[in-house]
mmCIF file with all atom_site columns, C-alpha atoms in Angstrom:
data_model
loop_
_atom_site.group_PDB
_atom_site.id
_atom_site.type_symbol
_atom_site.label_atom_id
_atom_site.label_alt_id
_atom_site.label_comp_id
_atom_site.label_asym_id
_atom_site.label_entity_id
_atom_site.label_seq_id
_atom_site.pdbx_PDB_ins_code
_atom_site.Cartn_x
_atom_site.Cartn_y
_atom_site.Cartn_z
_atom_site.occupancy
_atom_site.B_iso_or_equiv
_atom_site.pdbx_formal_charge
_atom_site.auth_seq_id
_atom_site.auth_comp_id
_atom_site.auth_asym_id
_atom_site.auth_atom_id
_atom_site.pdbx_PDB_model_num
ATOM 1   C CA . UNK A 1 1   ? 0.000   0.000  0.000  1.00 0.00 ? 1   UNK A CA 1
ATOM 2   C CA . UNK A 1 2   ? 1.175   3.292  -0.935 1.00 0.00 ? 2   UNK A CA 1
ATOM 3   C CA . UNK A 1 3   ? 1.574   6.232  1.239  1.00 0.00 ? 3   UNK A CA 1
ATOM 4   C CA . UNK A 1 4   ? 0.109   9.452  -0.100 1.00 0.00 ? 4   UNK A CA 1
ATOM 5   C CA . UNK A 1 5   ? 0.167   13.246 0.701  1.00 0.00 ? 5   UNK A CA 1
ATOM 6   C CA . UNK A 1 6   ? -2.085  15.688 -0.414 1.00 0.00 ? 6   UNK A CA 1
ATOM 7   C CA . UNK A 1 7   ? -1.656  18.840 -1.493 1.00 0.00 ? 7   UNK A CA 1
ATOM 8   C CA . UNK A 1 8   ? -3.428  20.289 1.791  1.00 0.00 ? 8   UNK A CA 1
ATOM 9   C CA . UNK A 1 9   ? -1.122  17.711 4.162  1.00 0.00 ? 9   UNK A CA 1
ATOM 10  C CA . UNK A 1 10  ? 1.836   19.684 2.406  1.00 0.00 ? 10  UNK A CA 1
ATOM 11  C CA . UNK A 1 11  ? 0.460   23.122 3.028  1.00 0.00 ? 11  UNK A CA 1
ATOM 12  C CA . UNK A 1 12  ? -0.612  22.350 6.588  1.00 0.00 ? 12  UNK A CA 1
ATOM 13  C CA . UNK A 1 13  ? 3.045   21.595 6.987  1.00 0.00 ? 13  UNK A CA 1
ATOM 14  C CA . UNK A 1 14  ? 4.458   24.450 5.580  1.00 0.00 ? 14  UNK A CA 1
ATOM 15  C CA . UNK A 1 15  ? 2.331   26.577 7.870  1.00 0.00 ? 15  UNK A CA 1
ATOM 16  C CA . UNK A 1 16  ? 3.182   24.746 11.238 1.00 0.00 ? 16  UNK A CA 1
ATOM 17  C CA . UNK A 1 17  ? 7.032   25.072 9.958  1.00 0.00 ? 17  UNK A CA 1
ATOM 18  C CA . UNK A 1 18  ? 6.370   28.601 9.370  1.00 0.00 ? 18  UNK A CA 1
ATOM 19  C CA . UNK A 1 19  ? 4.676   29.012 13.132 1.00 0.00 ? 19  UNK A CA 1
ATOM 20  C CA . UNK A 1 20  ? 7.855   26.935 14.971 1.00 0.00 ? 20  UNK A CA 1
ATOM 21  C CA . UNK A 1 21  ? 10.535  29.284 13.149 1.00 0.00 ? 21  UNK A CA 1
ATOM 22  C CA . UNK A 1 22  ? 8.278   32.202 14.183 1.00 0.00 ? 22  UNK A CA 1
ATOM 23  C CA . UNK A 1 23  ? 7.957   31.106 17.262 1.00 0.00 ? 23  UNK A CA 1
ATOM 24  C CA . UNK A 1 24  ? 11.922  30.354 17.680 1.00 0.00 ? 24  UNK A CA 1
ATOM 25  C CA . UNK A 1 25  ? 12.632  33.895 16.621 1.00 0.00 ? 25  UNK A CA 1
ATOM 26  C CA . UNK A 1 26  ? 10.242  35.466 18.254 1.00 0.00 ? 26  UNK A CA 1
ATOM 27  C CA . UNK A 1 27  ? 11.975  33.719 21.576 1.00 0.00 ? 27  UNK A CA 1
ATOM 28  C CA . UNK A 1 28  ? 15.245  34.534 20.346 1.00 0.00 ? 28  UNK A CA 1
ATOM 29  C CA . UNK A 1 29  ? 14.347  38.024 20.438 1.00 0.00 ? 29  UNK A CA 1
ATOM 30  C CA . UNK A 1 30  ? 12.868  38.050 23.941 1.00 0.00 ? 30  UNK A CA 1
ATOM 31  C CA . UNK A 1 31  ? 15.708  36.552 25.179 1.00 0.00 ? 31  UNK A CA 1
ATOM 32  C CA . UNK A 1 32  ? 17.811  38.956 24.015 1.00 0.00 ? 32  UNK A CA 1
ATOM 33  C CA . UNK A 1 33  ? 15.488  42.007 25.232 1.00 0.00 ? 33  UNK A CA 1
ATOM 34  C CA . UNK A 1 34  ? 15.219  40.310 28.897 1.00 0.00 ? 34  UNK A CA 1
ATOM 35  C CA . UNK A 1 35  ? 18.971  39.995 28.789 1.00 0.00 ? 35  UNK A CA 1
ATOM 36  C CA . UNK A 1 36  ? 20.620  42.480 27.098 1.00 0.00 ? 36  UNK A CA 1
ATOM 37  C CA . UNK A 1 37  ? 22.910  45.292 29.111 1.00 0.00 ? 37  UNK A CA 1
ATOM 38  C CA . UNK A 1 38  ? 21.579  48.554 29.122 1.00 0.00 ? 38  UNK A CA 1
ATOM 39  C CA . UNK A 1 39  ? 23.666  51.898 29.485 1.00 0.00 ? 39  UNK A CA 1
ATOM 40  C CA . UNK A 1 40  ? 24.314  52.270 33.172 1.00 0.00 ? 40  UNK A CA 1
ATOM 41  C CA . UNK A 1 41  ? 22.773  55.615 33.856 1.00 0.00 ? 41  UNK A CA 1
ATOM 42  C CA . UNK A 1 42  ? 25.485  58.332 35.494 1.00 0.00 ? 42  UNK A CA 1
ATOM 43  C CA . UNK A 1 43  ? 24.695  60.333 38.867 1.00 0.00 ? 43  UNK A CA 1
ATOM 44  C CA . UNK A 1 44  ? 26.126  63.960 39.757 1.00 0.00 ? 44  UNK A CA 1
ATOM 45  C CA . UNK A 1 45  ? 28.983  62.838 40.057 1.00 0.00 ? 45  UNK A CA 1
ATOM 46  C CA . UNK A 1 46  ? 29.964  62.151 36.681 1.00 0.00 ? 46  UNK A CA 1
ATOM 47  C CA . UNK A 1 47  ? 32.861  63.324 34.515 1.00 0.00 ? 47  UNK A CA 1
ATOM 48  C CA . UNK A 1 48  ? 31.879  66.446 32.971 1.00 0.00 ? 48  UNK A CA 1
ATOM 49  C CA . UNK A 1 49  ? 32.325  65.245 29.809 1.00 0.00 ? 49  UNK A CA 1
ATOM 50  C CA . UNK A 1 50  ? 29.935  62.756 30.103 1.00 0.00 ? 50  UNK A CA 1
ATOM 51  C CA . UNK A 1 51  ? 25.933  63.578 29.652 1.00 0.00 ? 51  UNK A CA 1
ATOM 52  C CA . UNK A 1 52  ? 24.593  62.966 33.367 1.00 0.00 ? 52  UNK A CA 1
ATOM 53  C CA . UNK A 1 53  ? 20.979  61.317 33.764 1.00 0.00 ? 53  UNK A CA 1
ATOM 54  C CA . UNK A 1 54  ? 21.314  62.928 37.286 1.00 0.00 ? 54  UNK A CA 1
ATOM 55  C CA . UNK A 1 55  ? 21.703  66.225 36.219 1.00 0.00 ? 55  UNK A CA 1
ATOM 56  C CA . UNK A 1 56  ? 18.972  66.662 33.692 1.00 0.00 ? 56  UNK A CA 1
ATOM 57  C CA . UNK A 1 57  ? 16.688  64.604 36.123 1.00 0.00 ? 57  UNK A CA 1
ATOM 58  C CA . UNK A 1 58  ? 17.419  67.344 38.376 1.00 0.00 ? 58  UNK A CA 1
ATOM 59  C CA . UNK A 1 59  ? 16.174  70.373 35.797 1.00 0.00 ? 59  UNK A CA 1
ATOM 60  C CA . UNK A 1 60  ? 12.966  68.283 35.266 1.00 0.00 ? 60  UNK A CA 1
ATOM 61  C CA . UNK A 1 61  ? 12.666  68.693 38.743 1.00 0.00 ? 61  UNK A CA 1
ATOM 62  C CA . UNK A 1 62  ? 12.945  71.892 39.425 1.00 0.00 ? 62  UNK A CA 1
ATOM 63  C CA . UNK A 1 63  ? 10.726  72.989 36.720 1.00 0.00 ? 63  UNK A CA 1
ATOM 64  C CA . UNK A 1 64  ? 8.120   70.545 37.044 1.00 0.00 ? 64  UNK A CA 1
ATOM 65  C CA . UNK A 1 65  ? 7.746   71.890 40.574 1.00 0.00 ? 65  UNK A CA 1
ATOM 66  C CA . UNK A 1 66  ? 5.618   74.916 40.011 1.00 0.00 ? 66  UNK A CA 1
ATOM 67  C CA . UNK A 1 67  ? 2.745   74.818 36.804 1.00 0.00 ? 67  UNK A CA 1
ATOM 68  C CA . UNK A 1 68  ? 4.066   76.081 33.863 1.00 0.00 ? 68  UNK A CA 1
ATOM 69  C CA . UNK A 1 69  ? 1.181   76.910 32.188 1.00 0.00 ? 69  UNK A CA 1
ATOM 70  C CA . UNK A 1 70  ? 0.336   80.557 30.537 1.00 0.00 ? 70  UNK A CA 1
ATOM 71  C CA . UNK A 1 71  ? -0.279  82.711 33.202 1.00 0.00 ? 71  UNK A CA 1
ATOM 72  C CA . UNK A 1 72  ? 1.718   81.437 36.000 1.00 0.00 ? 72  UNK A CA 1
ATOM 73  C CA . UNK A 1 73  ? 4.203   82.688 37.885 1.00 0.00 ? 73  UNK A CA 1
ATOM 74  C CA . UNK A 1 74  ? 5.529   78.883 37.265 1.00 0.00 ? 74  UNK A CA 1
ATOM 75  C CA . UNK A 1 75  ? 6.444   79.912 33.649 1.00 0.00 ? 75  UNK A CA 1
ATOM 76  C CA . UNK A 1 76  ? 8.550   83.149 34.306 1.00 0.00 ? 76  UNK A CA 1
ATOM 77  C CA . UNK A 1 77  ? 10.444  81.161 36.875 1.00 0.00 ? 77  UNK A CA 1
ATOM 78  C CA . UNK A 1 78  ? 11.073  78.718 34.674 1.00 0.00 ? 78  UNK A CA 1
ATOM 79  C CA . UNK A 1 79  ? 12.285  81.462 32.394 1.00 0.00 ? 79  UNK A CA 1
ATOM 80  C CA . UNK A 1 80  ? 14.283  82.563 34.696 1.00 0.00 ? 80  UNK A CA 1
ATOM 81  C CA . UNK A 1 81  ? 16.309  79.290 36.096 1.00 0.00 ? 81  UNK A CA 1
ATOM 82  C CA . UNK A 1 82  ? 16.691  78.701 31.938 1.00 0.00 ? 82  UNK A CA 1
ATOM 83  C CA . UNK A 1 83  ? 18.424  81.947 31.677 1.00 0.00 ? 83  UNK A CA 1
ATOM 84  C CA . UNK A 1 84  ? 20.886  81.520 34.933 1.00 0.00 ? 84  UNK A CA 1
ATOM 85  C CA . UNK A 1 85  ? 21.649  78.034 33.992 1.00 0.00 ? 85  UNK A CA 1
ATOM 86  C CA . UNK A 1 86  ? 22.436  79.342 30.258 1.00 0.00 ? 86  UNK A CA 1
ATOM 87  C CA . UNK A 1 87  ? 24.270  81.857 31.389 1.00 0.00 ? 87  UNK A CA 1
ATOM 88  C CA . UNK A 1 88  ? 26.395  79.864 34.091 1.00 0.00 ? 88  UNK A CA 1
ATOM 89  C CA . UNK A 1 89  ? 27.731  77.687 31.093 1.00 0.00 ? 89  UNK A CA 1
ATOM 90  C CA . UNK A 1 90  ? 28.736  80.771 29.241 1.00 0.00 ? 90  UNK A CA 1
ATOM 91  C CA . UNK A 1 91  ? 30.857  81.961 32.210 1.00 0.00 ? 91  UNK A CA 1
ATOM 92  C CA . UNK A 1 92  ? 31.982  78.441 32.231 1.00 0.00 ? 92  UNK A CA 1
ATOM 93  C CA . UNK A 1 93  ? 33.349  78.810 28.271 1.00 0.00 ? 93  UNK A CA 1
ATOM 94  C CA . UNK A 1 94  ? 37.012  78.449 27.459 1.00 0.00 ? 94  UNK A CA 1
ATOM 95  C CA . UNK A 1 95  ? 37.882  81.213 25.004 1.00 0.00 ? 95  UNK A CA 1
ATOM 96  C CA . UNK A 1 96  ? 38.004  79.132 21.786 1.00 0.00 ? 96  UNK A CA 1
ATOM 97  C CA . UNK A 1 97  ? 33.679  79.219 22.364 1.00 0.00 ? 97  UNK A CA 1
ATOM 98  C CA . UNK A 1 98  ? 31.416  82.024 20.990 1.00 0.00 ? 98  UNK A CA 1
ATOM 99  C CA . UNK A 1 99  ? 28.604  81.716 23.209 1.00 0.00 ? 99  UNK A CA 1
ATOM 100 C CA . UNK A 1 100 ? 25.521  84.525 22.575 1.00 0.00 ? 100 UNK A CA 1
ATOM 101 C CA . UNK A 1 101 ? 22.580  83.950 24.705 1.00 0.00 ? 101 UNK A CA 1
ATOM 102 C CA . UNK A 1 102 ? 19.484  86.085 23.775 1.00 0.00 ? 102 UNK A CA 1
ATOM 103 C CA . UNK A 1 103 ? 15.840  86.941 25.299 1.00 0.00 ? 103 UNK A CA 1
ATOM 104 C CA . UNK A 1 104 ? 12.790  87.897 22.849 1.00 0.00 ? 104 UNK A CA 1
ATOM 105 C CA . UNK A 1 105 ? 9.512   88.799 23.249 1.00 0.00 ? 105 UNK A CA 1
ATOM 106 C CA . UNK A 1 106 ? 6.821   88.179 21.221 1.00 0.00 ? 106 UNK A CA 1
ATOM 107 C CA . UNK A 1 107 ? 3.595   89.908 20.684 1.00 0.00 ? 107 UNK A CA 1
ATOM 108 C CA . UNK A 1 108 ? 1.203   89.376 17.614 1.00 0.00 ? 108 UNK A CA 1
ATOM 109 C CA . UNK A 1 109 ? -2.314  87.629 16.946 1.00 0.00 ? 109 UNK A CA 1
ATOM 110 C CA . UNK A 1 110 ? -2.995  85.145 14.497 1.00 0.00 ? 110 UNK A CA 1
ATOM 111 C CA . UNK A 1 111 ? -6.353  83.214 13.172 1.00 0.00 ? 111 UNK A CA 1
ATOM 112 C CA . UNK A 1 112 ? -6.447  79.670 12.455 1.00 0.00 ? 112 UNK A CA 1
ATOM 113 C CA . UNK A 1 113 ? -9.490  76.624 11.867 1.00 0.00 ? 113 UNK A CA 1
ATOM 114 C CA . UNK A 1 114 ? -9.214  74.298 14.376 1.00 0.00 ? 114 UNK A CA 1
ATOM 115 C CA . UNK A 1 115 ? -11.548 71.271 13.900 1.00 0.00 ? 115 UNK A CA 1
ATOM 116 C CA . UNK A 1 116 ? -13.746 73.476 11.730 1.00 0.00 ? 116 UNK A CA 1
ATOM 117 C CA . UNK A 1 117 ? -14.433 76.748 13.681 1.00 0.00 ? 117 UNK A CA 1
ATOM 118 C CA . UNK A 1 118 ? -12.334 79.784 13.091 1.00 0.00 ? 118 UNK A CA 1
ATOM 119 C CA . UNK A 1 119 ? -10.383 80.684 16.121 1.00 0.00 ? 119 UNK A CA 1
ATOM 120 C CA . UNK A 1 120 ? -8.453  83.816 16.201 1.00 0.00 ? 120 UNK A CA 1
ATOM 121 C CA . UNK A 1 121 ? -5.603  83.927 19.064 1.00 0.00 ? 121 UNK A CA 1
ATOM 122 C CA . UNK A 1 122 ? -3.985  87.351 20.564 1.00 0.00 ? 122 UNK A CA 1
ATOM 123 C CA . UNK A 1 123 ? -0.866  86.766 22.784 1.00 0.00 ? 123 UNK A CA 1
ATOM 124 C CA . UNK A 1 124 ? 1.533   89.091 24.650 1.00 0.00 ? 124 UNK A CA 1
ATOM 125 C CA . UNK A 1 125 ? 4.755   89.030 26.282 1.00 0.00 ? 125 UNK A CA 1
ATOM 126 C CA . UNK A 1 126 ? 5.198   85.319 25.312 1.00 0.00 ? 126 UNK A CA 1
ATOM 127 C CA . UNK A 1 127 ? 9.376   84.579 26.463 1.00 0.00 ? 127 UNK A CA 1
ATOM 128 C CA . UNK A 1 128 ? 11.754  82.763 24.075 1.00 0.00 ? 128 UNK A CA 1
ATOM 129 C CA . UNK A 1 129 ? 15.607  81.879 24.753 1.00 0.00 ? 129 UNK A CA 1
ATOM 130 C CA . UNK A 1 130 ? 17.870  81.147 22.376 1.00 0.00 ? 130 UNK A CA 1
ATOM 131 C CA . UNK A 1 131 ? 21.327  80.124 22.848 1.00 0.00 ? 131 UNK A CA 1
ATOM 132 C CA . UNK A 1 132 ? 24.062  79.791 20.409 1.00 0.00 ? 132 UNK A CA 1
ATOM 133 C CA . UNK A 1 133 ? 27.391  78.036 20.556 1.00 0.00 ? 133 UNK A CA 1
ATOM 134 C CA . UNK A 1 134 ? 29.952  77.719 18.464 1.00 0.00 ? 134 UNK A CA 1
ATOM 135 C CA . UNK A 1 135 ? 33.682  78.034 17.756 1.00 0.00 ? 135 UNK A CA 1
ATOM 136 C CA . UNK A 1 136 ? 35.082  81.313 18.105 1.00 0.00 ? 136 UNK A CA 1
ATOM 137 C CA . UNK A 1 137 ? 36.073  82.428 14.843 1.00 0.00 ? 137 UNK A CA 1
ATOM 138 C CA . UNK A 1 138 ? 32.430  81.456 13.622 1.00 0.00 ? 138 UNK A CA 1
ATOM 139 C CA . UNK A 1 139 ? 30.465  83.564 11.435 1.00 0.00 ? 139 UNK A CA 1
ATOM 140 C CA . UNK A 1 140 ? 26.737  84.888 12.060 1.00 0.00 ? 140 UNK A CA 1
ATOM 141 C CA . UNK A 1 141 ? 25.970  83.410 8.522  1.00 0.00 ? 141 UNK A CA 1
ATOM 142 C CA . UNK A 1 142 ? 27.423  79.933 8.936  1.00 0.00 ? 142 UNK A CA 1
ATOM 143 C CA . UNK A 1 143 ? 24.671  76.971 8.312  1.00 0.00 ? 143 UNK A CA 1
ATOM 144 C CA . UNK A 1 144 ? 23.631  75.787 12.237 1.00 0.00 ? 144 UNK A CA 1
ATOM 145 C CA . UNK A 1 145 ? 21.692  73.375 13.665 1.00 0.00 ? 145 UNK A CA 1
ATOM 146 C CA . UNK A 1 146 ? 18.945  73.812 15.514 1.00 0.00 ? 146 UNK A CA 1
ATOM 147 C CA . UNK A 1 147 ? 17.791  72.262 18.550 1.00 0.00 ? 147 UNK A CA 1
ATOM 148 C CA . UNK A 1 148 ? 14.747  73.022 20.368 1.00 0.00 ? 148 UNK A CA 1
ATOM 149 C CA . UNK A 1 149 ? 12.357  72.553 23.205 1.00 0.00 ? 149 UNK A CA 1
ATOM 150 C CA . UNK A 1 150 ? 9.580   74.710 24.913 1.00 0.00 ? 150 UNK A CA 1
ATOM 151 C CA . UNK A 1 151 ? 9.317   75.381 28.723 1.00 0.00 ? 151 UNK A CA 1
ATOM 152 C CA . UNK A 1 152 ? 5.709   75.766 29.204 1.00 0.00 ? 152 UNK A CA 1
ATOM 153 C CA . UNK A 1 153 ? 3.319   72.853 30.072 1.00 0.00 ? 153 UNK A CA 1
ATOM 154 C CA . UNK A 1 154 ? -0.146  71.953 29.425 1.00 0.00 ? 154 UNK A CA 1
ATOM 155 C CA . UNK A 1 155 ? -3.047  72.478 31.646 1.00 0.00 ? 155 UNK A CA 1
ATOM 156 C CA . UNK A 1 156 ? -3.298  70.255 34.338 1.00 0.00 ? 156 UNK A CA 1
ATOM 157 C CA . UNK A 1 157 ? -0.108  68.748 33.945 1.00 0.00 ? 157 UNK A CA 1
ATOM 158 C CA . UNK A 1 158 ? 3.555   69.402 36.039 1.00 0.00 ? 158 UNK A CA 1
ATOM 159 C CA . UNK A 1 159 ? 4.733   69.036 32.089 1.00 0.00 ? 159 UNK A CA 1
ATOM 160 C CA . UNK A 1 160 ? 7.903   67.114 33.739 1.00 0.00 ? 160 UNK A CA 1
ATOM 161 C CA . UNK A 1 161 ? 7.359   64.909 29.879 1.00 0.00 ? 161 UNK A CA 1
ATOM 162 C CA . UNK A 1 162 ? 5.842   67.779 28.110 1.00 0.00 ? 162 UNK A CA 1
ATOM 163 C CA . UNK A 1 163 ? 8.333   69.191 27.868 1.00 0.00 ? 163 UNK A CA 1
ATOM 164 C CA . UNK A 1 164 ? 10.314  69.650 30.555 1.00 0.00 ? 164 UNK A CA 1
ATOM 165 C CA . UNK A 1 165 ? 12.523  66.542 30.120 1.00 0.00 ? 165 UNK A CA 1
ATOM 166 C CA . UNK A 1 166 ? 12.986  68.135 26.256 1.00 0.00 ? 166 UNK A CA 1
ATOM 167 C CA . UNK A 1 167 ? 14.264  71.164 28.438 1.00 0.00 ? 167 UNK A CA 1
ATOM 168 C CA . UNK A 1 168 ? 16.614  69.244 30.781 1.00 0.00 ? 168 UNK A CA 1
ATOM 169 C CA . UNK A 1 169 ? 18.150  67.186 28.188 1.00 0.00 ? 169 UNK A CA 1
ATOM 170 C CA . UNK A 1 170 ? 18.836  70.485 26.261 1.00 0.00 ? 170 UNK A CA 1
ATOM 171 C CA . UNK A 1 171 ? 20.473  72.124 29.230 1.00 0.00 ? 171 UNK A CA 1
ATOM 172 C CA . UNK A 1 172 ? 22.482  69.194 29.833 1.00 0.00 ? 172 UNK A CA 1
ATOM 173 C CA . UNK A 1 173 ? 23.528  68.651 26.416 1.00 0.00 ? 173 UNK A CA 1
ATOM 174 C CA . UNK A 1 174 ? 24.874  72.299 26.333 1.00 0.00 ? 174 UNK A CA 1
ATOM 175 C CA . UNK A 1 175 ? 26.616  71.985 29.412 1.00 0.00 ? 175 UNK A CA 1
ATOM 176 C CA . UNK A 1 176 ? 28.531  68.830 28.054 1.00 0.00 ? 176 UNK A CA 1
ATOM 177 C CA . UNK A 1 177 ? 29.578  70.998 24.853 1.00 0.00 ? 177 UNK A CA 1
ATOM 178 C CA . UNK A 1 178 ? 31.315  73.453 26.984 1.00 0.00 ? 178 UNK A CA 1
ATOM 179 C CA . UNK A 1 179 ? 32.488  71.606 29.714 1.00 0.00 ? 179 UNK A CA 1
ATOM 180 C CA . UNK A 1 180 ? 33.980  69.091 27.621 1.00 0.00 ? 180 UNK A CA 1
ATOM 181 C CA . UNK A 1 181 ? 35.828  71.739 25.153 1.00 0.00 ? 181 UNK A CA 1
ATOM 182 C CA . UNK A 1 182 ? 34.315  70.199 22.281 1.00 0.00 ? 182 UNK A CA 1
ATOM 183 C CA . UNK A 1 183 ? 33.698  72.769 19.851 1.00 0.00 ? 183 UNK A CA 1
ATOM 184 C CA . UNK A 1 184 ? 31.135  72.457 17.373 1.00 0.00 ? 184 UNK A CA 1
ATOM 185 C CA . UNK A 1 185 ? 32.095  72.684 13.468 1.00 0.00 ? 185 UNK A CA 1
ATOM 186 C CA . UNK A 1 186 ? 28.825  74.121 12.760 1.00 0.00 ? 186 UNK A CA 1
ATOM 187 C CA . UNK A 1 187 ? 27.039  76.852 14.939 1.00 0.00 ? 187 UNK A CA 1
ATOM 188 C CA . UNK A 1 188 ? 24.325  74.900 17.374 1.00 0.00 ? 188 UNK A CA 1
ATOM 189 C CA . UNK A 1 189 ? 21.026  77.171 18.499 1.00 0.00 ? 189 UNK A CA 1
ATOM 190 C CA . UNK A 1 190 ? 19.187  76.257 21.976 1.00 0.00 ? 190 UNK A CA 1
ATOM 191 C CA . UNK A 1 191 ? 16.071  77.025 21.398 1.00 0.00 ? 191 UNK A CA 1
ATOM 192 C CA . UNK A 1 192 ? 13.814  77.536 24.501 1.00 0.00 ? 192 UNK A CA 1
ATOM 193 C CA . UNK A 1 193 ? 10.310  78.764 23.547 1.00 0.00 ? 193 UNK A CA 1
ATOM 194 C CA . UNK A 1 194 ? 7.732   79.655 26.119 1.00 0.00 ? 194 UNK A CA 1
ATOM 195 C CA . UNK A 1 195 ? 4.266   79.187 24.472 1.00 0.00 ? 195 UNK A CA 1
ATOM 196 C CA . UNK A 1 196 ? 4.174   75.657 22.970 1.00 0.00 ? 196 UNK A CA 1
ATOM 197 C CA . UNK A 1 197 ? 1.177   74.631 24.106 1.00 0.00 ? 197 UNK A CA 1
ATOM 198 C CA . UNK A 1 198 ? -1.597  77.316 22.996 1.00 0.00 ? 198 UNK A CA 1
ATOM 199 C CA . UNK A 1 199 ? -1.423  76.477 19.478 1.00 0.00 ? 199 UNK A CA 1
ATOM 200 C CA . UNK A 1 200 ? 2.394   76.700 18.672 1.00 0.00 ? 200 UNK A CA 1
ATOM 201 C CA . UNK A 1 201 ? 2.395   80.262 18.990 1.00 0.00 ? 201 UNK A CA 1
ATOM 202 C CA . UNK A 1 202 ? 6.319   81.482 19.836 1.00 0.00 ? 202 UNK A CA 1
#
């Protein structure tokens, strides 16, 4: 008697062959998530030419502690600790640095459709900080990069994720630029803008 296999035996086989190599790399790949070394994060006390979780964990901190939202005295002070921190790197600066820190403030109105309605937006005295580092024989027309991240939050919220972590890791990546020496070969702009979170408006 002769042993036969039809053509849906053979498919059916395929497909269970297909499910156990699945399967295998599919547990392969756990493994290897459960397992694998992460990047040991560094405290305060890390070289200063290393990027410290510590340190920008500490920023999130201290501007997540008072609401940041339009209105608040929360958002000038978070203004303010931006601009002393900025401005504590810049004393900081070996001379081969160009460092420029600058304050604007924005006034205007603008309308817009939002989820069909027309809303029209006025806004005063909205805070933005911009940094700029780069090598001291740097021109104001070289090509830069920009980096940015706003210091307000939205209602309700501490904003230590939105976007205050944004604002920490900025202020800690600029402080590892100077206080490692490492000058850029391009210009790099800090952007800090204070009014995210009413419609993108600085």
């Amino acid at each position: 008697m002769a042993f036969r296999v039809s053509a849906g035996d053979v498919s059916g086989f395929k497909f269970l062959l297909f499910l156990t190599i699945m399967y295998g790399l599919m547990s392969i790949l756990v493994y290897y998530i459960l397992h694998m070394k992460l990047i040991q994060p560094l405290g305060f006390d890390a070289p200063v030419d290393r990027f410290s979780e510590a340190r920008a964990i500490e920023h999130v901190r201290v501007l997540s502690k008072d609401g940041r939202q339009e209105g608040r005295p929360g958002l000038k002070q978070a203004a303010l600790y931006i601009k002393e921190q900025l401005e504590m790197i810049k004393e900081r600066a070996d001379p081969n640095f160009r460092i420029e820190i600058e304050e604007t403030v924005i006034n205007g109105s603008f309308n817009m459709v939002f989820l069909g309605h027309s809303i029209s937006l006025g806004y005063r005295n909205h805070l933005n900080i911009v940094m700029r580092i780069s090598s001291a024989d740097s021109q104001d027309t070289d090509p830069s990069v920009l980096i940015n991240g706003h210091f307000d939050s939205p209602l309700g919220s501490p904003g230590a994720g939105d976007c205050g972590s944004c604002v920490a890791s900025i202020l800690e990546i600029s402080r590892l630029i100077v206080d490692s020496g490492w000058i850029p070969p391009r210009p790099i702009i800090f952007l800090f803008n204070g009014a995210e979170e009413l419609f993108l408006l600085v």
